Short mmCIF file of C-alpha atoms (C1' of nucleotides) in Angstrom, two decimals:
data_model
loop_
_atom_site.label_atom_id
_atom_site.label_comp_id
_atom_site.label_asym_id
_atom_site.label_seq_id
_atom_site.Cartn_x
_atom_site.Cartn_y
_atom_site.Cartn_z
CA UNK A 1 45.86 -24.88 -8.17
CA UNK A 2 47.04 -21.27 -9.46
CA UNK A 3 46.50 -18.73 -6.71
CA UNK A 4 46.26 -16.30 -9.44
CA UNK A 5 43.79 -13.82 -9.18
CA UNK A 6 41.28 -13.87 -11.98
CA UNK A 7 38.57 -11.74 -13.47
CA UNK A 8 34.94 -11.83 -12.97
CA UNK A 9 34.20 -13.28 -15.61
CA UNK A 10 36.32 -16.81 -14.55
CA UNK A 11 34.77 -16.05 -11.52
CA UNK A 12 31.73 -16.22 -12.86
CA UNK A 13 32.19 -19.81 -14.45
CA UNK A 14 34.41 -21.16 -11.58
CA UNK A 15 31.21 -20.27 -8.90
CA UNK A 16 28.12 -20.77 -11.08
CA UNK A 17 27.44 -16.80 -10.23
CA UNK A 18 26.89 -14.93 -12.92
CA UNK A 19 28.73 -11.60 -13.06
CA UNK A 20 25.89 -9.33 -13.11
CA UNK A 21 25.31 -10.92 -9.77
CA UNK A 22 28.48 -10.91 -8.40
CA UNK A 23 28.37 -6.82 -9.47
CA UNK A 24 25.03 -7.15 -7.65
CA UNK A 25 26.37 -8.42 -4.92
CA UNK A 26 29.16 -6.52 -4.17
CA UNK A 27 27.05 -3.61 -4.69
CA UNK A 28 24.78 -4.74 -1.96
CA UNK A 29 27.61 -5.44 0.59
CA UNK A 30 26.56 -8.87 0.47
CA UNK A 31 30.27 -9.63 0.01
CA UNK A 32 33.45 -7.32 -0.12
CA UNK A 33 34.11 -5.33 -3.21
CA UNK A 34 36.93 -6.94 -5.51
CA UNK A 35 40.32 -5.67 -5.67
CA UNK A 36 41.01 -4.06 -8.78
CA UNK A 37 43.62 -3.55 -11.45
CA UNK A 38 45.27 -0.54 -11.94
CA UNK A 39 42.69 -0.38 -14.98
CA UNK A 40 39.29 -0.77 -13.26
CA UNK A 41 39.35 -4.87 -13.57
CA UNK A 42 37.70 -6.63 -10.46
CA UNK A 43 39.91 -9.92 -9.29
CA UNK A 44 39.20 -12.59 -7.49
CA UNK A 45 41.25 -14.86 -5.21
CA UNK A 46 40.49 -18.24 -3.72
CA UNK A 47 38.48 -16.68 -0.77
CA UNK A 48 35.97 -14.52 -2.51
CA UNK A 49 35.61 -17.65 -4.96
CA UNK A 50 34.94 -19.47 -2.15
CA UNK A 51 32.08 -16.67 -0.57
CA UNK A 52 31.10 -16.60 -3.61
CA UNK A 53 30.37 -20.77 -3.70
CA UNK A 54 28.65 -19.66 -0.24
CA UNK A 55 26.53 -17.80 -1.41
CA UNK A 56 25.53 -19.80 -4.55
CA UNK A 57 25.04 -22.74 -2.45
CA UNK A 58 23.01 -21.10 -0.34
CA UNK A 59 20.19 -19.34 -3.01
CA UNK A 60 19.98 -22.88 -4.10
CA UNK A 61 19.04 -23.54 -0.56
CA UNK A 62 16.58 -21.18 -1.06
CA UNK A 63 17.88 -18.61 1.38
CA UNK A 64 16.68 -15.12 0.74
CA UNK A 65 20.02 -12.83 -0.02
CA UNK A 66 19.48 -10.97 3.46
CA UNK A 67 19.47 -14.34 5.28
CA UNK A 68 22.66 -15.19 3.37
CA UNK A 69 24.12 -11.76 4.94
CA UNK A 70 23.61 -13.44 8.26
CA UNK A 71 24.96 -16.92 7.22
CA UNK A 72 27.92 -15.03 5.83
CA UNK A 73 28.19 -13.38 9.21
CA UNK A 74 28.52 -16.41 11.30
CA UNK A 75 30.68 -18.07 8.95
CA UNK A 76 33.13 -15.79 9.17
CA UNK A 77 33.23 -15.72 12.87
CA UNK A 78 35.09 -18.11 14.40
CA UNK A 79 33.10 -18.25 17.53
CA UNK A 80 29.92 -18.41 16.87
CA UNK A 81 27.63 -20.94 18.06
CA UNK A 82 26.74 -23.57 16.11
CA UNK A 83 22.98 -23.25 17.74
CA UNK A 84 22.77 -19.55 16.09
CA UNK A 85 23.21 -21.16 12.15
CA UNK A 86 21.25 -23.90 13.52
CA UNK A 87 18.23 -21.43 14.38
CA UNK A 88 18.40 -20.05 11.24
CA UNK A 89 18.17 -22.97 9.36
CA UNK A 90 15.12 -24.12 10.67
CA UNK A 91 13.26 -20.91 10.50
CA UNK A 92 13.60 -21.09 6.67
CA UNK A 93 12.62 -24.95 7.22
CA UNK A 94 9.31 -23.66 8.47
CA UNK A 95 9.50 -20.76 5.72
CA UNK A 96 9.94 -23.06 3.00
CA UNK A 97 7.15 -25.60 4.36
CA UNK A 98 4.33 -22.80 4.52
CA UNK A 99 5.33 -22.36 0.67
CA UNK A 100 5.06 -25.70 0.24
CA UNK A 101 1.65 -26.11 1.99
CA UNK A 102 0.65 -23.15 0.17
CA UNK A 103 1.17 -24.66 -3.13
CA UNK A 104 0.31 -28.11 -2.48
CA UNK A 105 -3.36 -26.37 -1.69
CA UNK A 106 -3.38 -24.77 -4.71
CA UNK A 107 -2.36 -28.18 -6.56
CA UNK A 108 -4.66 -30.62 -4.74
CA UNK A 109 -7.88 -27.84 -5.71
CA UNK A 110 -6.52 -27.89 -9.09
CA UNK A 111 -6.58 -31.70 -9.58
CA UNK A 112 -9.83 -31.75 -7.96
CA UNK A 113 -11.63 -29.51 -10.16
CA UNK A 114 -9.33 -30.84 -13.17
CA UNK A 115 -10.97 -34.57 -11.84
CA UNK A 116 -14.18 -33.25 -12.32
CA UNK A 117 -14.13 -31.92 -15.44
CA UNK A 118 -14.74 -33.06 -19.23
CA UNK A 119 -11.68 -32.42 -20.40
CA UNK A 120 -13.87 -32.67 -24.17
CA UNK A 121 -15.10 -30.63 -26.64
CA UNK A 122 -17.64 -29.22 -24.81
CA UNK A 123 -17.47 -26.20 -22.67
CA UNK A 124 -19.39 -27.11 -19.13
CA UNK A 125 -15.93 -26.44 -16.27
CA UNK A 126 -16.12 -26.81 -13.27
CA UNK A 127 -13.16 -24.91 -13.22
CA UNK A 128 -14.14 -22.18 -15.03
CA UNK A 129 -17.30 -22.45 -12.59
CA UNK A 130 -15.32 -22.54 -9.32
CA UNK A 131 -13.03 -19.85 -10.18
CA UNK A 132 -16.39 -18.04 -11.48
CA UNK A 133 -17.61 -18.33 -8.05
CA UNK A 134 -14.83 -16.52 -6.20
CA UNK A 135 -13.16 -17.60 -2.75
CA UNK A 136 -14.30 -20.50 -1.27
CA UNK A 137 -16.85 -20.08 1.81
CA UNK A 138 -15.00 -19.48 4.98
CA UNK A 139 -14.25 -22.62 6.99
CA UNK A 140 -15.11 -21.87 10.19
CA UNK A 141 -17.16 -19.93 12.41
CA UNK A 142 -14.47 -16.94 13.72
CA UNK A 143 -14.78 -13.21 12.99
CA UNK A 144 -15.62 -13.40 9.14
CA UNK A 145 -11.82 -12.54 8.72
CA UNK A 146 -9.21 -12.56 11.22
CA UNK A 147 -7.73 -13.31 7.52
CA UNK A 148 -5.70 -10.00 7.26
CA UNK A 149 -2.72 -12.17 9.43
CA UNK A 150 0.94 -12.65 9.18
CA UNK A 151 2.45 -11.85 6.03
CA UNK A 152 5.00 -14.39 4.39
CA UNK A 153 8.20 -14.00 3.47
CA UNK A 154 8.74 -13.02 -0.80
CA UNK A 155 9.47 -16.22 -2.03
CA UNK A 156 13.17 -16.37 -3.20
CA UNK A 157 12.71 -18.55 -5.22
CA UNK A 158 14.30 -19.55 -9.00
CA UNK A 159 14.89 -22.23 -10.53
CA UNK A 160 17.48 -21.24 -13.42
CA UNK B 1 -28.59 -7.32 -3.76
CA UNK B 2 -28.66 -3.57 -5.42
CA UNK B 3 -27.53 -3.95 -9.28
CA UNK B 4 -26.26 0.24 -8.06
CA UNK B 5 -22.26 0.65 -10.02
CA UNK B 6 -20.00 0.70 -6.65
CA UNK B 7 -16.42 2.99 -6.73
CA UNK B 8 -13.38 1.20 -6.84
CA UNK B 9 -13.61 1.12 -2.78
CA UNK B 10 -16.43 -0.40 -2.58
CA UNK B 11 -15.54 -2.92 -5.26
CA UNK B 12 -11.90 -3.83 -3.44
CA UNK B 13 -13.79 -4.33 -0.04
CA UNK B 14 -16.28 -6.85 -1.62
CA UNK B 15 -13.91 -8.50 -4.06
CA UNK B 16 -10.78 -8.98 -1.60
CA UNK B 17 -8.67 -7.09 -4.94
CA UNK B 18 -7.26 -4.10 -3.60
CA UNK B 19 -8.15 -0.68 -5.63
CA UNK B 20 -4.16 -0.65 -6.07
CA UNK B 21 -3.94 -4.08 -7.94
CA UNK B 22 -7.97 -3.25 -9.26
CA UNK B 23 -6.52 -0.41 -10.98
CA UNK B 24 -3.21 -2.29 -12.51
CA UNK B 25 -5.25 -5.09 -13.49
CA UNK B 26 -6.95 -2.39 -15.82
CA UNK B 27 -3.68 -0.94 -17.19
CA UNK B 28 -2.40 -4.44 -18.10
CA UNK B 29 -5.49 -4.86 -19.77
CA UNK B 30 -6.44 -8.10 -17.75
CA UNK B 31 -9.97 -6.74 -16.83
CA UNK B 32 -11.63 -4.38 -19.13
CA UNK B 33 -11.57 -0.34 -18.29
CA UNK B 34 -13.89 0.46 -15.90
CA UNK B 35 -16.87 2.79 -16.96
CA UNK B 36 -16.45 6.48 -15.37
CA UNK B 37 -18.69 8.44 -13.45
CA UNK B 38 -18.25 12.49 -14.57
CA UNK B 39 -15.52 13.31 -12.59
CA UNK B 40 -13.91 10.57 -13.23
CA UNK B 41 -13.92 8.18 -10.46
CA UNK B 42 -14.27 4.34 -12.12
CA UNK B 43 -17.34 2.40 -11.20
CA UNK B 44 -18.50 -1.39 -11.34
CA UNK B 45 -21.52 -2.78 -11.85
CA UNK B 46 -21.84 -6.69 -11.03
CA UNK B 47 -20.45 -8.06 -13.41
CA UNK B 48 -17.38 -6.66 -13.12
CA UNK B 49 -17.35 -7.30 -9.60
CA UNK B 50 -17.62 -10.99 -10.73
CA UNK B 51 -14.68 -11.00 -12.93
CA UNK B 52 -12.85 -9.20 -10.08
CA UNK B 53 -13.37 -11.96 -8.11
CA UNK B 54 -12.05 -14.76 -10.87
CA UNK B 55 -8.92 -13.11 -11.02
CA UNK B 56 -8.78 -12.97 -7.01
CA UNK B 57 -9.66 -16.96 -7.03
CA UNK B 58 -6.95 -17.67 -9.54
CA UNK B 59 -4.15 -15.73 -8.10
CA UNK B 60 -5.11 -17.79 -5.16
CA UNK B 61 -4.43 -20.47 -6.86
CA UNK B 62 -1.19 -19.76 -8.16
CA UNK B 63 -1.91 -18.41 -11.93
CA UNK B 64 0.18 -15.94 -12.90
CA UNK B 65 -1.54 -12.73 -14.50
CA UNK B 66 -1.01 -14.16 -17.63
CA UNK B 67 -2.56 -17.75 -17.45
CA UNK B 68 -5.80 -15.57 -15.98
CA UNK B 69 -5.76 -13.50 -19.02
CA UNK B 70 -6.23 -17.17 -21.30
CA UNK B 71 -8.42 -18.53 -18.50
CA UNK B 72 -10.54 -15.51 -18.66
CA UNK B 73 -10.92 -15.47 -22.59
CA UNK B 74 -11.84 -18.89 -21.95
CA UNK B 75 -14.50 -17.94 -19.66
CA UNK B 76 -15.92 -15.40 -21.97
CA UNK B 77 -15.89 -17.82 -24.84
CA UNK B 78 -19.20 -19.51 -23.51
CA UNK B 79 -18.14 -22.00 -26.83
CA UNK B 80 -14.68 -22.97 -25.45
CA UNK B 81 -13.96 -26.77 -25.01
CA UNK B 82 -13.43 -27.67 -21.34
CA UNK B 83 -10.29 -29.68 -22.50
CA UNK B 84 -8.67 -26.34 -23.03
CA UNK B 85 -8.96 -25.33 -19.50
CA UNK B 86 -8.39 -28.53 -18.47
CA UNK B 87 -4.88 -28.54 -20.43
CA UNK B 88 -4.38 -24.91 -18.99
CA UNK B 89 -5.23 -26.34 -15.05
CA UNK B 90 -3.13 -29.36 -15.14
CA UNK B 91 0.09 -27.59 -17.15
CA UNK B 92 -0.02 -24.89 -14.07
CA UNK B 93 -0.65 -28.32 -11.36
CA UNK B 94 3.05 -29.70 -13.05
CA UNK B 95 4.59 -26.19 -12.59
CA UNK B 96 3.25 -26.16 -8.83
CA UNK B 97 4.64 -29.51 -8.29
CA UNK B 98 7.53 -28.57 -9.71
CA UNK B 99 8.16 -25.86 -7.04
CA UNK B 100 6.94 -27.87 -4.79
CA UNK B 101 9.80 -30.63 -5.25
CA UNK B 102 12.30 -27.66 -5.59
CA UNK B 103 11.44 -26.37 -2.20
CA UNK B 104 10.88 -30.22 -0.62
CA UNK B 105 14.39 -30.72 -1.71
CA UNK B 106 16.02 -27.59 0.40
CA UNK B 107 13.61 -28.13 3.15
CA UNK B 108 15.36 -31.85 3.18
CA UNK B 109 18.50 -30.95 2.79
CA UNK B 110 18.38 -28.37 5.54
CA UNK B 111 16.88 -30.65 7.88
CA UNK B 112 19.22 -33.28 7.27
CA UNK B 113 21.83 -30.69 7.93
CA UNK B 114 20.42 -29.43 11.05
CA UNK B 115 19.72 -32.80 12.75
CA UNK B 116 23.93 -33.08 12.78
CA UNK B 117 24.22 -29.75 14.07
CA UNK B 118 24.80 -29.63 17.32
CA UNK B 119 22.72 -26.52 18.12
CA UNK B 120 25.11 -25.42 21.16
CA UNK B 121 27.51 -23.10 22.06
CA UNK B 122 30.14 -24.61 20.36
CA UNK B 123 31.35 -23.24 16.75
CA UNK B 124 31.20 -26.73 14.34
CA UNK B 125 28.40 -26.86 12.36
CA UNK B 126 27.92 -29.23 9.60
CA UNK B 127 24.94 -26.41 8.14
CA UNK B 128 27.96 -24.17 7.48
CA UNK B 129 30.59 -26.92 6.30
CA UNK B 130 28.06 -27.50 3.88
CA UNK B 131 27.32 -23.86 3.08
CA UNK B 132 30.68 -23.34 2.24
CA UNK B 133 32.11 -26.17 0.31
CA UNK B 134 29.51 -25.04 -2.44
CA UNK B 135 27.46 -26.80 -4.85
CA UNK B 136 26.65 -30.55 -4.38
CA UNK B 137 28.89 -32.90 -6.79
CA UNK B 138 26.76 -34.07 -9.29
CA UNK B 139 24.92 -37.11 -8.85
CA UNK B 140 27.26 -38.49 -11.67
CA UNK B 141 26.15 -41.66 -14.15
CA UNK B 142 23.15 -40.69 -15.63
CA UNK B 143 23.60 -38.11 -18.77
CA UNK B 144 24.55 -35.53 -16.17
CA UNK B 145 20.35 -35.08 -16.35
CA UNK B 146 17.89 -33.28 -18.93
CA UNK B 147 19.26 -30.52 -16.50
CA UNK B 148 19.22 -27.47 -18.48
CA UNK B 149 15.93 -28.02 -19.63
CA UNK B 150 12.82 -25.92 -19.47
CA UNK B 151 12.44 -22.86 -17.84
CA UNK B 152 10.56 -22.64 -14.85
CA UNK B 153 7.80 -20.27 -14.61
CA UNK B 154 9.33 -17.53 -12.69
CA UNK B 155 6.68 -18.57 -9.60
CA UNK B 156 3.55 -16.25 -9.00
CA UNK B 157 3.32 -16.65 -5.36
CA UNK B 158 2.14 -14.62 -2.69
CA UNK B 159 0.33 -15.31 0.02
CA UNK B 160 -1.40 -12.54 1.65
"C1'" DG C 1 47.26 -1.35 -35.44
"C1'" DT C 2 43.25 -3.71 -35.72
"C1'" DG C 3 39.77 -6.96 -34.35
"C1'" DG C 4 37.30 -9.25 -31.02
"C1'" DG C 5 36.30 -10.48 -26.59
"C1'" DG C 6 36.41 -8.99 -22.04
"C1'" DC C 7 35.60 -5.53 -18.72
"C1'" DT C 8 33.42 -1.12 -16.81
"C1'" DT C 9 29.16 1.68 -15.54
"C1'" DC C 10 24.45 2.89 -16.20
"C1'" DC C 11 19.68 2.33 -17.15
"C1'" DC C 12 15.57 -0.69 -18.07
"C1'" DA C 13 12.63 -4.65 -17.61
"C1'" DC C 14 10.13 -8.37 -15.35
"C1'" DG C 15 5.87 -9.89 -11.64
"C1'" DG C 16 2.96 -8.24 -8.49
"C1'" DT C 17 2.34 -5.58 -4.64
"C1'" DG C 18 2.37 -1.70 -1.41
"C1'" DG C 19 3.43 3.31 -0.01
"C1'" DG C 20 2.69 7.85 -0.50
"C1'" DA C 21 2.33 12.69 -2.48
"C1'" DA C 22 -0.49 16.15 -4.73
"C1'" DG C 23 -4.77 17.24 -6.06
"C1'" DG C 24 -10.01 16.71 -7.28
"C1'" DT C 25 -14.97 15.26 -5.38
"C1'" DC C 26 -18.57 14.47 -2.62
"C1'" DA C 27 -21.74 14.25 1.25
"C1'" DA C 28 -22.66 15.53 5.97
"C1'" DG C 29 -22.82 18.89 9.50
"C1'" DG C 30 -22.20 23.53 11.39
"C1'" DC D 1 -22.32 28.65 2.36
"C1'" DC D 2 -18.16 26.56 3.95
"C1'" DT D 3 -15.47 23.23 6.29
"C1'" DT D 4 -14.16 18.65 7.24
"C1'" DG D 5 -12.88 14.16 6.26
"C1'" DA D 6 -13.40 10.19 3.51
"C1'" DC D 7 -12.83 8.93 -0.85
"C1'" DC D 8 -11.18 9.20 -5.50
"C1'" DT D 9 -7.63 10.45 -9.24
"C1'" DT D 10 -2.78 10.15 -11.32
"C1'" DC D 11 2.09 9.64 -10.79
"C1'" DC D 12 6.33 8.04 -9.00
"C1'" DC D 13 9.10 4.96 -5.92
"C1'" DA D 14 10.31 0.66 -3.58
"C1'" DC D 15 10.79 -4.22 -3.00
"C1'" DC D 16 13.81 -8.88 -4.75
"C1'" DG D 17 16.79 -11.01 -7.73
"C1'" DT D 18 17.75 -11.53 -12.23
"C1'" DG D 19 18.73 -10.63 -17.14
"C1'" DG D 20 19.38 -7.41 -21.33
"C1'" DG D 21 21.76 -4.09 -23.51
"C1'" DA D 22 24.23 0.38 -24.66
"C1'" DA D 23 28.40 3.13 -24.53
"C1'" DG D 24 32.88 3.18 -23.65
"C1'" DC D 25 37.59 1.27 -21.99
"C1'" DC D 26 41.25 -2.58 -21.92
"C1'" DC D 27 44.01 -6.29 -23.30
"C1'" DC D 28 45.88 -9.73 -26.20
"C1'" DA D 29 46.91 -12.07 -30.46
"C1'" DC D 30 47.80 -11.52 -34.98
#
DNA sequence: GTGGGGCTTCCCACGGTGGGAAGGTCAAGG
DNA sequence: CCTTGACCTTCCCACCGTGGGAAGCCCCAC
C-alpha cells in the first residue's frame, strides 16, 4: 500500500510496461512526463501507475497508441459520454474484424492449396503453382480495379 | 505477348509491385538484380515479371519477405519435395490462426464491453472501468499457461 | 571507496511501405 | 535543334511500436 513514489524501473514491473516504453511514451505525450529527483530519476505515483495499467490494457486490446490518446482523453474527463468511448470501441471492433477477415482469407487459401498437395518427396505444388500464377482472376465483372480503395489501418498488433 | 524487357514502370503496372517495393525487393536480395539498359534504367524480361508476381501473391497471403525468400528457392529448385512447401504453408496457416485468435479475443472482449455500455450521454462506462483497472487476473489453476512461450512472428500484414 | 545495478540520454534496428528531392534520359512535337 | 514532360536513377526521411546497446551518472551496500 506504500504511496511511495518509485522509479521506472518498479514501474516497469508493477504495469507490465517496459521502461523503454514508458520513456516512449512520455516522449510522445501519450502520458505526462514523470516527476523527477533532484538527480534526473523519473518517479511514479499510484496515478501514472495506474495510466500506465491503461494504457497496457489497452495495446492488449489492440488499440493503436493514437486511439489510446483518445481513450486517455475521455477517461480523464469526468463528463464525457459514455456513447463517445462506446463509438470508439466499436470502430476498432470493425478494425480488428477486417484483419481478421483478411487473414482468415489468407488461411482458408492456404489450407486449400496445402489440401491439395503431396506433401511427399516429390516436387509437383500446387502451391508453388498457384503462387506461380500470380493474383487470382478478378471476381466480378466491375472496372478491372476499383481495387486501389480504402486503406486499412497499420495493424498494431504484438503479441509479446 | 511481346518477350520486349519492360522498365521498372512498366513492370510495377503489370505486376501490382510498386517500382518502390520492386526496387527494395532487389536490395534485400529477394529477387535477383535486374539487368540494365546503358544508362542505367533496370529492365525485365518475363520471367522476372513472373517472379514479381510470386512475391506479390505471397505477400497477399501473409508471408513475410523472408518465408518468400525459402518459398522462392523452393520454386527454383524444380527437385524440391512438395512436403517442404507444404511444411512451410501450414507453419505460416498456425501463425495466421494464431493472430487470428489474438485479434478474435479483443474483438470479444470489446464487444462484450460495449453491449453494457450504455452508449448515452451519461459518463459510466463499463469500456473504461475496464480500461482502467488494467490487465485481466489470470485465469488462475492451470500452470499459469505455456504463456511465455514462442514468439510470435512479428505479423506481415498489410492490406492495400 | 569500490562494485554493481539502476538510471539517464542518444542512436540504431526491425518490416514493409510511401513520399519526395535532385538529377539523368528519352521520345515527341515545335 | 531544343523544349517539354514523362519516366528513370539514387538518396534520405517518415511511419509504428518495440528492443538493443553505448556512454555516462547515481545510489546503496559492503
Amino acid at each position: 500500500m506504500s504511496g511511495a513514489p518509485v522509479t521506472i524501473g518498479e514501474a516497469a514491473r508493477a504495469t507490465g510496461v517496459s521502461a523503454k516504453m514508458i520513456r516512449y511514451y512520455e516522449e510522445t505525450g501519450l502520458i505526462a512526463p514523470a516527476a523527477r529527483t533532484r538527480s534526473g530519476y523519473r518517479l511514479y505515483v499510484a496515478s501514472d501507475l495506474h495510466a500506465l495499467r491503461f494504457v497496457r490494457r489497452a495495446r492488449d486490446l489492440g488499440f493503436a497508441v493514437e486511439d489510446i490518446r483518445a481513450l486517455l482523453a475521455l477517461w480523464h474527463d469526468r463528463a464525457r459520454a459514455s456513447a463517445e468511448v462506446r463509438a470508439l470501441a466499436l470502430a476498432h471492433v470493425t478494425d480488428l474484424r477486417r484483419r481478421i477477415d483478411a487473414l482468415e482469407d489468407m488461411a482458408r487459401t492456404l489450407e486449400d492449396l496445402a489440401a491439395h498437395c503431396g506433401g511427399d518427396a516429390r516436387p509437383d505444388c500446387p502451391i508453388l503453382d498457384d503462387l506461380a500464377a500470380g493474383p487470382p482472376p478478378k471476381p466480378a465483372a466491375t472496372p478491372t480495379r476499383g481495387s486501389r480503395a480504402g486503406k486499412a489501418s497499420a495493424l498494431p498488433l504484438r503479441s509479446r
